[in-house]
Amino acid sequence: MIDEQANITVDYEEVSTEDYEQLLNRFIRPFNLAHAPLLRVKVVKCAEQRYVLLFDMHHIISDGFQLT
């Protein structure tokens, strides 16, 4: 089944370099396959001129090739 109305939000958070690993541990978590979306996106500001774009997706929506 394809949900044509699935919405994806891009979250934003500022963290210190020391707290970055804790943020990653909170960001990566199990998906509920009964509820879309099966993709999470977050922009993280780690320092004045340093940003990281995080993607967390369930393997069921990815073929692996698109990530290389």
PDB file of C-alpha atoms in Angstrom:
ATOM      1  CA  MET A   1       0.000   0.000   0.000  1.00  0.00           C
ATOM      2  CA  ILE A   2       1.284   3.466  -0.885  1.00  0.00           C
ATOM      3  CA  ASP A   3       0.110   6.408   1.195  1.00  0.00           C
ATOM      4  CA  GLU A   4      -0.118   9.296  -1.255  1.00  0.00           C
ATOM      5  CA  GLN A   5      -0.770  11.771   1.576  1.00  0.00           C
ATOM      6  CA  ALA A   6       2.218  10.998   3.811  1.00  0.00           C
ATOM      7  CA  ASN A   7       3.820  14.164   5.161  1.00  0.00           C
ATOM      8  CA  ILE A   8       7.470  14.449   6.068  1.00  0.00           C
ATOM      9  CA  THR A   9       8.628  17.131   8.451  1.00  0.00           C
ATOM     10  CA  VAL A  10      12.173  18.392   8.747  1.00  0.00           C
ATOM     11  CA  ASP A  11      13.010  19.057  12.384  1.00  0.00           C
ATOM     12  CA  TYR A  12      15.697  21.477  13.547  1.00  0.00           C
ATOM     13  CA  GLU A  13      17.775  21.372  16.717  1.00  0.00           C
ATOM     14  CA  GLU A  14      20.877  23.081  18.039  1.00  0.00           C
ATOM     15  CA  VAL A  15      23.251  21.034  20.187  1.00  0.00           C
ATOM     16  CA  SER A  16      26.786  21.292  21.407  1.00  0.00           C
ATOM     17  CA  THR A  17      29.402  18.975  19.989  1.00  0.00           C
ATOM     18  CA  GLU A  18      29.468  17.163  23.340  1.00  0.00           C
ATOM     19  CA  ASP A  19      25.711  16.446  23.201  1.00  0.00           C
ATOM     20  CA  TYR A  20      25.633  15.336  19.564  1.00  0.00           C
ATOM     21  CA  GLU A  21      25.884  11.610  20.337  1.00  0.00           C
ATOM     22  CA  GLN A  22      22.943  11.820  22.747  1.00  0.00           C
ATOM     23  CA  LEU A  23      20.896  13.506  20.032  1.00  0.00           C
ATOM     24  CA  LEU A  24      21.724  10.661  17.617  1.00  0.00           C
ATOM     25  CA  ASN A  25      20.581   8.096  20.176  1.00  0.00           C
ATOM     26  CA  ARG A  26      17.244   9.926  20.538  1.00  0.00           C
ATOM     27  CA  PHE A  27      16.818  10.385  16.775  1.00  0.00           C
ATOM     28  CA  ILE A  28      17.284   6.750  15.737  1.00  0.00           C
ATOM     29  CA  ARG A  29      14.381   4.727  17.074  1.00  0.00           C
ATOM     30  CA  PRO A  30      11.982   2.017  15.849  1.00  0.00           C
ATOM     31  CA  PHE A  31       9.292   2.817  13.289  1.00  0.00           C
ATOM     32  CA  ASN A  32       5.616   1.933  13.565  1.00  0.00           C
ATOM     33  CA  LEU A  33       4.876   0.294  10.214  1.00  0.00           C
ATOM     34  CA  ALA A  34       1.169   1.074  10.570  1.00  0.00           C
ATOM     35  CA  HIS A  35       1.790   4.835  10.519  1.00  0.00           C
ATOM     36  CA  ALA A  36       3.550   6.922   7.887  1.00  0.00           C
ATOM     37  CA  PRO A  37       6.036   8.317   7.303  1.00  0.00           C
ATOM     38  CA  LEU A  38       8.790   5.738   7.499  1.00  0.00           C
ATOM     39  CA  LEU A  39      11.377   8.481   7.110  1.00  0.00           C
ATOM     40  CA  ARG A  40      12.693  11.041   9.608  1.00  0.00           C
ATOM     41  CA  VAL A  41      14.761  14.092   8.698  1.00  0.00           C
ATOM     42  CA  LYS A  42      16.502  16.531  11.024  1.00  0.00           C
ATOM     43  CA  VAL A  43      18.884  19.452  10.569  1.00  0.00           C
ATOM     44  CA  VAL A  44      21.286  19.830  13.479  1.00  0.00           C
ATOM     45  CA  LYS A  45      23.399  22.880  14.196  1.00  0.00           C
ATOM     46  CA  CYS A  46      26.515  21.665  16.044  1.00  0.00           C
ATOM     47  CA  ALA A  47      28.618  24.825  15.894  1.00  0.00           C
ATOM     48  CA  GLU A  48      28.466  28.329  14.447  1.00  0.00           C
ATOM     49  CA  GLN A  49      29.259  27.180  10.901  1.00  0.00           C
ATOM     50  CA  ARG A  50      28.598  23.430  11.192  1.00  0.00           C
ATOM     51  CA  TYR A  51      25.318  21.748  10.305  1.00  0.00           C
ATOM     52  CA  VAL A  52      24.468  18.057   9.942  1.00  0.00           C
ATOM     53  CA  LEU A  53      21.559  16.609   7.972  1.00  0.00           C
ATOM     54  CA  LEU A  54      20.217  13.389   9.509  1.00  0.00           C
ATOM     55  CA  PHE A  55      18.087  10.795   7.728  1.00  0.00           C
ATOM     56  CA  ASP A  56      16.517   7.794   9.424  1.00  0.00           C
ATOM     57  CA  MET A  57      14.480   5.543   7.158  1.00  0.00           C
ATOM     58  CA  HIS A  58      13.017   2.098   7.467  1.00  0.00           C
ATOM     59  CA  HIS A  59      14.681  -0.386   5.125  1.00  0.00           C
ATOM     60  CA  ILE A  60      11.313  -1.245   3.594  1.00  0.00           C
ATOM     61  CA  ILE A  61      11.290   2.111   1.739  1.00  0.00           C
ATOM     62  CA  SER A  62      14.918   1.944   0.640  1.00  0.00           C
ATOM     63  CA  ASP A  63      16.657  -0.303  -1.846  1.00  0.00           C
ATOM     64  CA  GLY A  64      20.177   0.419  -0.585  1.00  0.00           C
ATOM     65  CA  PHE A  65      21.367   1.504  -4.028  1.00  0.00           C
ATOM     66  CA  GLN A  66      19.922   4.983  -3.625  1.00  0.00           C
ATOM     67  CA  LEU A  67      22.095   5.579  -0.562  1.00  0.00           C
ATOM     68  CA  THR A  68      25.420   5.080  -2.324  1.00  0.00           C
TER      69      THR A  68
END
